[in-house]
PDB file of C-alpha atoms and ligand atoms in Angstrom:
ATOM      1  CA  MET Z   5      87.365 116.571  93.501  1.00  0.00           C
ATOM      2  CA  ASN Z   6      86.575 113.413  95.182  1.00  0.00           C
ATOM      3  CA  LYS Z   7      89.606 112.542  97.257  1.00  0.00           C
ATOM      4  CA  ILE Z   8      89.824 108.881  96.237  1.00  0.00           C
ATOM      5  CA  LEU Z   9      89.543 109.664  92.573  1.00  0.00           C
ATOM      6  CA  ASN Z  10      92.226 112.406  93.146  1.00  0.00           C
ATOM      7  CA  HIS Z  11      94.420 109.694  94.636  1.00  0.00           C
ATOM      8  CA  PHE Z  12      94.073 107.432  91.681  1.00  0.00           C
ATOM      9  CA  LEU Z  13      94.703 110.231  89.374  1.00  0.00           C
ATOM     10  CA  LEU Z  14      97.891 110.803  91.305  1.00  0.00           C
ATOM     11  CA  ILE Z  15      99.025 107.232  90.812  1.00  0.00           C
ATOM     12  CA  LEU Z  16      97.950 107.290  87.178  1.00  0.00           C
ATOM     13  CA  ILE Z  17     100.158 110.302  86.610  1.00  0.00           C
ATOM     14  CA  ILE Z  18     103.120 108.552  88.404  1.00  0.00           C
ATOM     15  CA  SER Z  19     102.560 105.346  86.431  1.00  0.00           C
ATOM     16  CA  SER Z  20     102.484 107.054  83.054  1.00  0.00           C
ATOM     17  CA  HIS Z  21     105.320 109.746  83.621  1.00  0.00           C
ATOM     18  CA  ALA Z  22     107.767 108.045  85.954  1.00  0.00           C
ATOM     19  CA  THR Z  23     110.769 107.169  83.732  1.00  0.00           C
ATOM     20  CA  PHE Z  24     113.051 106.690  86.700  1.00  0.00           C
ATOM     21  CA  SER Z  25     115.054 103.423  86.438  1.00  0.00           C
ATOM     22  CA  PHE Z  26     116.338 101.662  89.374  1.00  0.00           C
ATOM     23  CA  ALA Z  27     118.291  98.438  89.929  1.00  0.00           C
ATOM     24  CA  SER Z  28     115.955  95.591  88.748  1.00  0.00           C
ATOM     25  CA  ASN Z  29     114.806  93.674  91.561  1.00  0.00           C
ATOM     26  CA  HIS Z  30     113.019  90.319  91.800  1.00  0.00           C
ATOM     27  CA  TYR Z  31     109.485  90.970  91.219  1.00  0.00           C
ATOM     28  CA  PRO Z  32     107.116  89.950  92.567  1.00  0.00           C
ATOM     29  CA  ILE Z  33     108.213  90.641  96.052  1.00  0.00           C
ATOM     30  CA  THR Z  34     106.873  87.861  98.335  1.00  0.00           C
ATOM     31  CA  ARG Z  35     106.270  87.715 102.129  1.00  0.00           C
ATOM     32  CA  GLU Z  36     107.670  84.152 102.279  1.00  0.00           C
ATOM     33  CA  SER Z  37     110.959  84.936 104.017  1.00  0.00           C
ATOM     34  CA  LYS Z  38     110.351  85.503 107.678  1.00  0.00           C
ATOM     35  CA  LEU Z  39     113.954  86.748 108.060  1.00  0.00           C
ATOM     36  CA  ASN Z  40     113.470  89.396 105.256  1.00  0.00           C
ATOM     37  CA  ASN Z  41     110.117  90.367 106.840  1.00  0.00           C
ATOM     38  CA  GLU Z  42     111.967  90.869 110.161  1.00  0.00           C
ATOM     39  CA  ARG Z  43     114.536  93.001 108.415  1.00  0.00           C
ATOM     40  CA  GLY Z  44     111.730  95.031 106.872  1.00  0.00           C
ATOM     41  CA  LYS Z  45     110.104  95.416 110.178  1.00  0.00           C
ATOM     42  CA  LEU Z  46     113.150  97.040 111.803  1.00  0.00           C
ATOM     43  CA  LEU Z  47     113.524  99.380 108.889  1.00  0.00           C
ATOM     44  CA  TYR Z  48     109.790 100.213 108.823  1.00  0.00           C
ATOM     45  CA  THR Z  49     109.878 101.006 112.547  1.00  0.00           C
ATOM     46  CA  GLN Z  50     112.765 103.292 112.061  1.00  0.00           C
ATOM     47  CA  TYR Z  51     111.725 105.141 108.862  1.00  0.00           C
ATOM     48  CA  CYS Z  52     108.046 104.785 108.385  1.00  0.00           C
ATOM     49  CA  ALA Z  53     106.162 104.161 111.638  1.00  0.00           C
ATOM     50  CA  SER Z  54     106.277 107.891 112.720  1.00  0.00           C
ATOM     51  CA  CYS Z  55     103.703 108.747 110.039  1.00  0.00           C
ATOM     52  CA  HIS Z  56     102.167 105.346 109.060  1.00  0.00           C
ATOM     53  CA  GLN Z  57     101.980 104.081 112.656  1.00  0.00           C
ATOM     54  CA  VAL Z  58     103.669 101.024 114.195  1.00  0.00           C
ATOM     55  CA  ASN Z  59     100.784  98.840 113.277  1.00  0.00           C
ATOM     56  CA  LEU Z  60     100.581 100.248 109.650  1.00  0.00           C
ATOM     57  CA  SER Z  61      97.095 101.721 110.316  1.00  0.00           C
ATOM     58  CA  GLY Z  62      98.020 105.130 109.001  1.00  0.00           C
ATOM     59  CA  ALA Z  63      97.080 108.512 110.474  1.00  0.00           C
ATOM     60  CA  GLU Z  64      93.817 108.845 112.316  1.00  0.00           C
ATOM     61  CA  ASP Z  65      91.107 109.981 109.850  1.00  0.00           C
ATOM     62  CA  TRP Z  66      93.635 109.399 107.074  1.00  0.00           C
ATOM     63  CA  LYS Z  67      91.301 110.526 104.338  1.00  0.00           C
ATOM     64  CA  GLY Z  68      91.257 113.927 105.659  1.00  0.00           C
ATOM     65  CA  TYR Z  69      93.936 116.641 105.521  1.00  0.00           C
ATOM     66  CA  ASP Z  70      96.382 117.660 108.152  1.00  0.00           C
ATOM     67  CA  ALA Z  71      96.737 121.246 109.667  1.00  0.00           C
ATOM     68  CA  ASP Z  72      99.067 122.200 106.847  1.00  0.00           C
ATOM     69  CA  GLY Z  73      96.414 121.149 104.167  1.00  0.00           C
ATOM     70  CA  HIS Z  74      98.479 118.125 103.079  1.00  0.00           C
ATOM     71  CA  ARG Z  75      97.134 114.547 102.813  1.00  0.00           C
ATOM     72  CA  LYS Z  76      97.660 112.380 105.834  1.00  0.00           C
ATOM     73  CA  ALA Z  77      99.687 109.038 105.792  1.00  0.00           C
ATOM     74  CA  PRO Z  78      97.313 106.289 104.628  1.00  0.00           C
ATOM     75  CA  PRO Z  79      97.239 102.780 106.122  1.00  0.00           C
ATOM     76  CA  LEU Z  80      99.590 100.281 104.464  1.00  0.00           C
ATOM     77  CA  ASN Z  81      98.019  97.334 106.281  1.00  0.00           C
ATOM     78  CA  GLY Z  82      95.472  96.435 103.527  1.00  0.00           C
ATOM     79  CA  THR Z  83      92.575  98.599 104.625  1.00  0.00           C
ATOM     80  CA  GLY Z  84      93.525 101.400 102.313  1.00  0.00           C
ATOM     81  CA  HIS Z  85      94.588 100.892  98.594  1.00  0.00           C
ATOM     82  CA  THR Z  86      98.240 100.213  98.720  1.00  0.00           C
ATOM     83  CA  TRP Z  87      97.616  96.713  97.547  1.00  0.00           C
ATOM     84  CA  HIS Z  88      96.178  98.124  94.230  1.00  0.00           C
ATOM     85  CA  HIS Z  89      99.599  99.250  93.214  1.00  0.00           C
ATOM     86  CA  SER Z  90     102.271  97.021  91.690  1.00  0.00           C
ATOM     87  CA  ASP Z  91     105.656  96.402  93.267  1.00  0.00           C
ATOM     88  CA  GLU Z  92     107.295  98.680  90.677  1.00  0.00           C
ATOM     89  CA  THR Z  93     104.942 101.627  91.638  1.00  0.00           C
ATOM     90  CA  LEU Z  94     105.249 101.104  95.416  1.00  0.00           C
ATOM     91  CA  HIS Z  95     109.144 100.629  95.180  1.00  0.00           C
ATOM     92  CA  GLN Z  96     109.211 104.121  93.340  1.00  0.00           C
ATOM     93  CA  ILE Z  97     106.943 105.839  95.817  1.00  0.00           C
ATOM     94  CA  ILE Z  98     109.129 104.663  98.732  1.00  0.00           C
ATOM     95  CA  LYS Z  99     112.405 105.404  96.947  1.00  0.00           C
ATOM     96  CA  TYR Z 100     111.736 108.736  95.259  1.00  0.00           C
ATOM     97  CA  GLY Z 101     108.660 109.844  97.182  1.00  0.00           C
ATOM     98  CA  PHE Z 102     105.784 111.670  95.543  1.00  0.00           C
ATOM     99  CA  ALA Z 103     108.135 114.725  95.884  1.00  0.00           C
ATOM    100  CA  LYS Z 104     110.280 113.613  92.905  1.00  0.00           C
ATOM    101  CA  LEU Z 105     107.613 111.949  91.008  1.00  0.00           C
ATOM    102  CA  ILE Z 106     105.023 114.840  90.874  1.00  0.00           C
ATOM    103  CA  LYS Z 107     105.957 118.337  89.842  1.00  0.00           C
ATOM    104  CA  ASN Z 108     105.309 120.865  92.634  1.00  0.00           C
ATOM    105  CA  TYR Z 109     104.286 118.099  95.034  1.00  0.00           C
ATOM    106  CA  GLU Z 110     104.047 119.674  98.501  1.00  0.00           C
ATOM    107  CA  GLY Z 111     102.895 116.739 100.586  1.00  0.00           C
ATOM    108  CA  LYS Z 112     104.800 114.756 103.144  1.00  0.00           C
ATOM    109  CA  MET Z 113     105.697 111.531 101.422  1.00  0.00           C
ATOM    110  CA  ILE Z 114     109.385 112.201 100.648  1.00  0.00           C
ATOM    111  CA  GLY Z 115     111.684 109.603  99.161  1.00  0.00           C
ATOM    112  CA  PHE Z 116     114.064 107.466 100.998  1.00  0.00           C
ATOM    113  CA  GLU Z 117     116.681 106.972  98.313  1.00  0.00           C
ATOM    114  CA  GLU Z 118     119.391 108.509 100.594  1.00  0.00           C
ATOM    115  CA  ASP Z 119     118.592 106.089 103.540  1.00  0.00           C
ATOM    116  CA  LEU Z 120     117.421 102.818 102.018  1.00  0.00           C
ATOM    117  CA  SER Z 121     118.978 100.545  99.435  1.00  0.00           C
ATOM    118  CA  ASP Z 122     116.663  98.842  96.761  1.00  0.00           C
ATOM    119  CA  LYS Z 123     116.981  95.635  98.685  1.00  0.00           C
ATOM    120  CA  GLU Z 124     115.966  97.320 102.003  1.00  0.00           C
ATOM    121  CA  ILE Z 125     112.924  98.948 100.330  1.00  0.00           C
ATOM    122  CA  ASP Z 126     111.872  95.482  99.230  1.00  0.00           C
ATOM    123  CA  TYR Z 127     112.259  93.999 102.754  1.00  0.00           C
ATOM    124  CA  ILE Z 128     109.941  96.791 103.890  1.00  0.00           C
ATOM    125  CA  LEU Z 129     107.495  95.829 101.139  1.00  0.00           C
ATOM    126  CA  GLY Z 130     107.613  92.179 102.124  1.00  0.00           C
ATOM    127  CA  PHE Z 131     106.930  93.239 105.736  1.00  0.00           C
ATOM    128  CA  ILE Z 132     104.018  95.374 104.548  1.00  0.00           C
ATOM    129  CA  LYS Z 133     102.619  92.557 102.521  1.00  0.00           C
ATOM    130  CA  SER Z 134     102.644  90.254 105.557  1.00  0.00           C
ATOM    131  CA  HIS Z 135      99.718  92.424 106.886  1.00  0.00           C
ATOM    132  CA  TRP Z 136      97.439  91.755 103.912  1.00  0.00           C
ATOM    133  CA  ASN Z 137      94.841  89.180 103.576  1.00  0.00           C
ATOM    134  CA  ASP Z 138      95.419  86.406 101.017  1.00  0.00           C
ATOM    135  CA  GLU Z 139      93.020  87.778  98.526  1.00  0.00           C
ATOM    136  CA  TYR Z 140      94.647  91.220  98.437  1.00  0.00           C
ATOM    137  CA  TYR Z 141      98.112  89.648  98.388  1.00  0.00           C
ATOM    138  CA  ASP Z 142      97.369  87.317  95.556  1.00  0.00           C
ATOM    139  CA  HIS Z 143      95.844  90.098  93.563  1.00  0.00           C
ATOM    140  CA  GLN Z 144      98.865  92.409  94.175  1.00  0.00           C
ATOM    141  CA  ILE Z 145     101.291  89.610  93.239  1.00  0.00           C
ATOM    142  CA  SER Z 146      99.356  89.038  90.031  1.00  0.00           C
ATOM    143  CA  ILE Z 147      99.709  92.648  89.016  1.00  0.00           C
ATOM    144  CA  SER Z 148     103.518  92.723  89.914  1.00  0.00           C
ATOM    145  CA  ILE Z 149     104.660  89.776  87.908  1.00  0.00           C
ATOM    146  CA  LYS Z 150     106.989  90.995  85.226  1.00  0.00           C
TER     147      LYS Z 150
HETATM  148  C1  HEC M   6     106.584 112.262 107.189  1.00  0.00           C
HETATM  149  C2  HEC M   6     105.575 111.274 107.196  1.00  0.00           C
HETATM  150  C3  HEC M   6     105.774 110.056 106.391  1.00  0.00           C
HETATM  151  C4  HEC M   6     106.877 109.081 106.507  1.00  0.00           C
HETATM  152  C5  HEC M   6     108.042 109.154 107.518  1.00  0.00           C
HETATM  153  C6  HEC M   6     106.625 108.063 105.588  1.00  0.00           C
HETATM  154  N1  HEC M   6     105.438 108.350 104.863  1.00  0.00           N
HETATM  155 FE1  HEC M   6     104.527 107.171 103.349  1.00  0.00          FE
HETATM  156  N2  HEC M   6     103.204 108.497 103.109  1.00  0.00           N
HETATM  157  C7  HEC M   6     102.946 109.677 103.849  1.00  0.00           C
HETATM  158  C8  HEC M   6     101.969 110.425 103.282  1.00  0.00           C
HETATM  159  C9  HEC M   6     101.343 111.611 103.847  1.00  0.00           C
HETATM  160  C10 HEC M   6     101.453 109.718 102.271  1.00  0.00           C
HETATM  161  C11 HEC M   6     100.260 110.131 101.241  1.00  0.00           C
HETATM  162  C12 HEC M   6     100.989 111.128 100.284  1.00  0.00           C
HETATM  163  C13 HEC M   6     100.124 111.938  99.610  1.00  0.00           C
HETATM  164  O1  HEC M   6      98.993 111.435  99.107  1.00  0.00           O
HETATM  165  O2  HEC M   6     100.358 113.133  99.383  1.00  0.00           O
HETATM  166  C14 HEC M   6     102.202 108.501 102.072  1.00  0.00           C
HETATM  167  C15 HEC M   6     102.038 107.564 101.166  1.00  0.00           C
HETATM  168  C16 HEC M   6     102.763 106.362 101.101  1.00  0.00           C
HETATM  169  C17 HEC M   6     102.571 105.162 100.208  1.00  0.00           C
HETATM  170  C18 HEC M   6     101.497 105.156  99.163  1.00  0.00           C
HETATM  171  C19 HEC M   6     100.366 104.333  99.760  1.00  0.00           C
HETATM  172  C20 HEC M   6      99.043 104.123  98.952  1.00  0.00           C
HETATM  173  O3  HEC M   6      98.171 103.381  99.514  1.00  0.00           O
HETATM  174  O4  HEC M   6      98.953 104.635  97.893  1.00  0.00           O
HETATM  175  C21 HEC M   6     103.372 104.233 100.487  1.00  0.00           C
HETATM  176  C22 HEC M   6     103.503 102.846  99.833  1.00  0.00           C
HETATM  177  C23 HEC M   6     104.205 104.760 101.539  1.00  0.00           C
HETATM  178  N3  HEC M   6     103.726 106.005 101.917  1.00  0.00           N
HETATM  179  C24 HEC M   6     105.158 104.032 102.220  1.00  0.00           C
HETATM  180  C25 HEC M   6     106.060 104.528 103.074  1.00  0.00           C
HETATM  181  C26 HEC M   6     107.271 103.849 103.643  1.00  0.00           C
HETATM  182  C27 HEC M   6     107.579 102.366 103.328  1.00  0.00           C
HETATM  183  C28 HEC M   6     107.863 104.688 104.455  1.00  0.00           C
HETATM  184  C29 HEC M   6     109.272 104.347 105.277  1.00  0.00           C
HETATM  185  C30 HEC M   6     110.325 103.955 104.331  1.00  0.00           C
HETATM  186  C31 HEC M   6     107.158 105.866 104.488  1.00  0.00           C
HETATM  187  N4  HEC M   6     106.011 105.770 103.795  1.00  0.00           N
HETATM  188  C32 HEC M   6     107.382 106.890 105.302  1.00  0.00           C
HETATM  189  C33 HEC M   6     103.731 110.020 104.871  1.00  0.00           C
HETATM  190  C34 HEC M   6     104.958 109.464 105.344  1.00  0.00           C
END
């Protein structure tokens, strides 16, 4: 199957079957607070950069598969499709990983629920959003308003 389509189906599955609940946060998450973005940057560097790269560019040739046959880490900097997902979906992906959202998931995006609080996840999201152009940012905010 076409890989991009595959990805969208994945997200569709997550969106329709995810019934996890988590502490309600203040959506949409903005990138207005420089302090929170800095907090997010520190956490991102510690927990995410090893796969998504320090500059958020994702793995080289990210649309391909790694030696284990798993999908590679996509860019989070706005050149991929992260900005197509609402805050709620992104929060769940980071908190629970695909591992807990998709049955028999064998890929590498595991959840960070043990390491990061809901607040910390949202600091990271604010930091990620600070890399997007205004058009993508505004669009993503509009689909995240509750
Ligand atoms: C061990 C490597 C690894 C680490 C560490 C990691 N990720 Fe990922 N991430 C991936 C992979 C691989 C994917 C694609 C998953 C798939 O399709 O199976 C992914 C997907 C994602 C997505 C979905 C992106 C999109 O465009 O749909 C988000 C958001 C994300 N990761 C955020 C994070 C954040 C935030 C952290 C740190 C808290 C993190 N990841 C840490 C490997 C990693």
